[in-house]
Amino acid sequence: MCHVLIIEDEPLVAMNIEMMLSEIGATSFSFAMTEDEAVIAAHEHPPHLITSDVRLMDGHGPAAVRRIHEELGPMPVIFITASPHDCDPDDPSTTVLVKPVSSEAVTAAFHRLVPVP
């Protein structure tokens, strides 16, 4: 079982990410459009993986991820963004993909970051 938190303020992009991940093994999803919504969603159902845009309608994806990691501990992250220069992927469990993103890139990142049972 793999629960994913998708932090994305464009609904069609979020649905596309959900579709790609569900085809390769993710089993449940939470969605957030703002930094605060992301932190709340992570507490309500702790994710095994986070995907996040950088610039959100309110707040920033990297700030949401940082808060979630501080409060719930580390978990893998895939940033899917048009602003890759605003990410700091120092953590080996973080990948940055540039929009528009291909399903092959998402699949490769997912399989690299999420252990398969």
PDB file of C-alpha atoms in Angstrom:
ATOM      1  CA  MET A   1       0.000   0.000   0.000  1.00  0.00           C
ATOM      2  CA  CYS A   2       1.319   3.433  -0.955  1.00  0.00           C
ATOM      3  CA  HIS A   3      -0.439   6.637   0.043  1.00  0.00           C
ATOM      4  CA  VAL A   4       0.622   9.766  -1.862  1.00  0.00           C
ATOM      5  CA  LEU A   5       0.101  13.405  -0.929  1.00  0.00           C
ATOM      6  CA  ILE A   6      -0.157  15.503  -4.099  1.00  0.00           C
ATOM      7  CA  ILE A   7       0.547  19.186  -3.437  1.00  0.00           C
ATOM      8  CA  GLU A   8      -0.558  20.984  -6.601  1.00  0.00           C
ATOM      9  CA  ASP A   9      -2.765  24.029  -7.177  1.00  0.00           C
ATOM     10  CA  GLU A  10      -3.758  23.123 -10.733  1.00  0.00           C
ATOM     11  CA  PRO A  11      -6.513  20.465 -10.530  1.00  0.00           C
ATOM     12  CA  LEU A  12      -5.869  18.999 -13.989  1.00  0.00           C
ATOM     13  CA  VAL A  13      -2.169  18.593 -13.228  1.00  0.00           C
ATOM     14  CA  ALA A  14      -3.014  16.957  -9.888  1.00  0.00           C
ATOM     15  CA  MET A  15      -5.394  14.539 -11.610  1.00  0.00           C
ATOM     16  CA  ASN A  16      -2.745  13.695 -14.203  1.00  0.00           C
ATOM     17  CA  ILE A  17      -0.180  12.961 -11.471  1.00  0.00           C
ATOM     18  CA  GLU A  18      -2.751  10.815  -9.648  1.00  0.00           C
ATOM     19  CA  MET A  19      -3.459   8.848 -12.831  1.00  0.00           C
ATOM     20  CA  MET A  20       0.246   8.245 -13.538  1.00  0.00           C
ATOM     21  CA  LEU A  21       0.953   7.102  -9.986  1.00  0.00           C
ATOM     22  CA  SER A  22      -2.117   4.904  -9.665  1.00  0.00           C
ATOM     23  CA  GLU A  23      -1.050   3.028 -12.808  1.00  0.00           C
ATOM     24  CA  ILE A  24       2.315   2.155 -11.232  1.00  0.00           C
ATOM     25  CA  GLY A  25       1.313   1.162  -7.728  1.00  0.00           C
ATOM     26  CA  ALA A  26       0.100   4.072  -5.614  1.00  0.00           C
ATOM     27  CA  THR A  27      -3.096   3.004  -3.889  1.00  0.00           C
ATOM     28  CA  SER A  28      -4.532   6.123  -2.233  1.00  0.00           C
ATOM     29  CA  PHE A  29      -4.173   9.887  -2.493  1.00  0.00           C
ATOM     30  CA  SER A  30      -4.639  13.118  -0.587  1.00  0.00           C
ATOM     31  CA  PHE A  31      -4.641  16.487  -2.327  1.00  0.00           C
ATOM     32  CA  ALA A  32      -3.635  19.961  -1.223  1.00  0.00           C
ATOM     33  CA  MET A  33      -3.605  23.271  -3.088  1.00  0.00           C
ATOM     34  CA  THR A  34      -1.867  25.385  -0.421  1.00  0.00           C
ATOM     35  CA  GLU A  35       1.016  25.023   1.987  1.00  0.00           C
ATOM     36  CA  ASP A  36      -1.250  24.855   5.035  1.00  0.00           C
ATOM     37  CA  GLU A  37      -3.636  22.368   3.395  1.00  0.00           C
ATOM     38  CA  ALA A  38      -0.639  20.128   2.659  1.00  0.00           C
ATOM     39  CA  VAL A  39       0.457  20.037   6.295  1.00  0.00           C
ATOM     40  CA  ILE A  40      -3.092  19.311   7.468  1.00  0.00           C
ATOM     41  CA  ALA A  41      -3.529  16.557   4.856  1.00  0.00           C
ATOM     42  CA  ALA A  42      -0.228  14.953   5.884  1.00  0.00           C
ATOM     43  CA  HIS A  43      -1.360  14.817   9.502  1.00  0.00           C
ATOM     44  CA  GLU A  44      -4.757  13.382   8.577  1.00  0.00           C
ATOM     45  CA  HIS A  45      -3.224  10.572   6.492  1.00  0.00           C
ATOM     46  CA  PRO A  46       0.578  10.394   6.635  1.00  0.00           C
ATOM     47  CA  PRO A  47       1.916   9.802   3.126  1.00  0.00           C
ATOM     48  CA  HIS A  48       4.522   7.305   1.969  1.00  0.00           C
ATOM     49  CA  LEU A  49       5.428   9.743  -0.843  1.00  0.00           C
ATOM     50  CA  ILE A  50       4.859  13.435  -1.499  1.00  0.00           C
ATOM     51  CA  THR A  51       4.658  15.048  -4.917  1.00  0.00           C
ATOM     52  CA  SER A  52       4.763  18.815  -4.860  1.00  0.00           C
ATOM     53  CA  ASP A  53       4.765  21.835  -7.090  1.00  0.00           C
ATOM     54  CA  VAL A  54       6.974  24.701  -5.919  1.00  0.00           C
ATOM     55  CA  ARG A  55       4.756  27.742  -6.360  1.00  0.00           C
ATOM     56  CA  LEU A  56       1.295  27.299  -4.877  1.00  0.00           C
ATOM     57  CA  MET A  57      -1.754  29.550  -4.800  1.00  0.00           C
ATOM     58  CA  ASP A  58      -0.869  30.218  -1.147  1.00  0.00           C
ATOM     59  CA  GLY A  59       2.590  29.332   0.109  1.00  0.00           C
ATOM     60  CA  HIS A  60       5.368  27.190  -1.339  1.00  0.00           C
ATOM     61  CA  GLY A  61       5.711  23.460  -1.842  1.00  0.00           C
ATOM     62  CA  PRO A  62       9.260  23.221  -0.441  1.00  0.00           C
ATOM     63  CA  ALA A  63       8.110  25.020   2.729  1.00  0.00           C
ATOM     64  CA  ALA A  64       5.180  22.601   3.091  1.00  0.00           C
ATOM     65  CA  VAL A  65       7.509  19.621   2.630  1.00  0.00           C
ATOM     66  CA  ARG A  66       9.949  21.031   5.175  1.00  0.00           C
ATOM     67  CA  ARG A  67       7.138  21.492   7.721  1.00  0.00           C
ATOM     68  CA  ILE A  68       5.814  17.973   7.090  1.00  0.00           C
ATOM     69  CA  HIS A  69       9.294  16.486   7.505  1.00  0.00           C
ATOM     70  CA  GLU A  70       9.837  18.426  10.745  1.00  0.00           C
ATOM     71  CA  GLU A  71       6.502  17.280  12.173  1.00  0.00           C
ATOM     72  CA  LEU A  72       6.191  13.722  10.799  1.00  0.00           C
ATOM     73  CA  GLY A  73       9.721  12.703   9.872  1.00  0.00           C
ATOM     74  CA  PRO A  74      11.398  12.186   6.536  1.00  0.00           C
ATOM     75  CA  MET A  75       9.633  10.683   3.531  1.00  0.00           C
ATOM     76  CA  PRO A  76      10.474  10.698  -0.173  1.00  0.00           C
ATOM     77  CA  VAL A  77       9.512  13.695  -2.305  1.00  0.00           C
ATOM     78  CA  ILE A  78       9.112  14.272  -6.024  1.00  0.00           C
ATOM     79  CA  PHE A  79       8.959  17.953  -6.912  1.00  0.00           C
ATOM     80  CA  ILE A  80       7.112  18.393 -10.207  1.00  0.00           C
ATOM     81  CA  THR A  81       7.548  22.032 -11.142  1.00  0.00           C
ATOM     82  CA  ALA A  82       8.194  24.645 -13.778  1.00  0.00           C
ATOM     83  CA  SER A  83      10.516  26.313 -11.235  1.00  0.00           C
ATOM     84  CA  PRO A  84      13.224  23.710 -10.559  1.00  0.00           C
ATOM     85  CA  HIS A  85      15.708  26.385  -9.493  1.00  0.00           C
ATOM     86  CA  ASP A  86      13.497  27.060  -6.440  1.00  0.00           C
ATOM     87  CA  CYS A  87      14.056  23.520  -5.113  1.00  0.00           C
ATOM     88  CA  ASP A  88      17.006  22.355  -3.072  1.00  0.00           C
ATOM     89  CA  PRO A  89      17.206  18.604  -3.710  1.00  0.00           C
ATOM     90  CA  ASP A  90      20.080  17.907  -1.303  1.00  0.00           C
ATOM     91  CA  ASP A  91      18.265  14.944   0.185  1.00  0.00           C
ATOM     92  CA  PRO A  92      18.794  11.705  -1.774  1.00  0.00           C
ATOM     93  CA  SER A  93      15.111  10.884  -1.214  1.00  0.00           C
ATOM     94  CA  THR A  94      14.133  13.960  -3.247  1.00  0.00           C
ATOM     95  CA  THR A  95      13.806  14.170  -7.019  1.00  0.00           C
ATOM     96  CA  VAL A  96      13.045  17.243  -9.103  1.00  0.00           C
ATOM     97  CA  LEU A  97      11.130  16.821 -12.370  1.00  0.00           C
ATOM     98  CA  VAL A  98      10.430  19.713 -14.729  1.00  0.00           C
ATOM     99  CA  LYS A  99       6.960  20.410 -16.125  1.00  0.00           C
ATOM    100  CA  PRO A 100       5.675  19.301 -18.494  1.00  0.00           C
ATOM    101  CA  VAL A 101       6.580  15.942 -17.008  1.00  0.00           C
ATOM    102  CA  SER A 102       6.457  12.592 -18.759  1.00  0.00           C
ATOM    103  CA  SER A 103       4.935   9.483 -17.267  1.00  0.00           C
ATOM    104  CA  GLU A 104       8.302   7.745 -17.810  1.00  0.00           C
ATOM    105  CA  ALA A 105      10.048  10.317 -15.593  1.00  0.00           C
ATOM    106  CA  VAL A 106       7.407   9.983 -12.872  1.00  0.00           C
ATOM    107  CA  THR A 107       7.582   6.185 -13.073  1.00  0.00           C
ATOM    108  CA  ALA A 108      11.379   6.163 -12.783  1.00  0.00           C
ATOM    109  CA  ALA A 109      11.323   8.540  -9.793  1.00  0.00           C
ATOM    110  CA  PHE A 110       8.550   6.562  -8.083  1.00  0.00           C
ATOM    111  CA  HIS A 111      10.388   3.251  -8.457  1.00  0.00           C
ATOM    112  CA  ARG A 112      13.633   4.806  -7.232  1.00  0.00           C
ATOM    113  CA  LEU A 113      12.063   6.378  -4.131  1.00  0.00           C
ATOM    114  CA  VAL A 114       9.293   4.007  -3.048  1.00  0.00           C
ATOM    115  CA  PRO A 115      10.261   0.519  -1.950  1.00  0.00           C
ATOM    116  CA  VAL A 116       8.169  -2.181  -3.562  1.00  0.00           C
ATOM    117  CA  PRO A 117       6.937  -4.817  -1.084  1.00  0.00           C
TER     118      PRO A 117
END
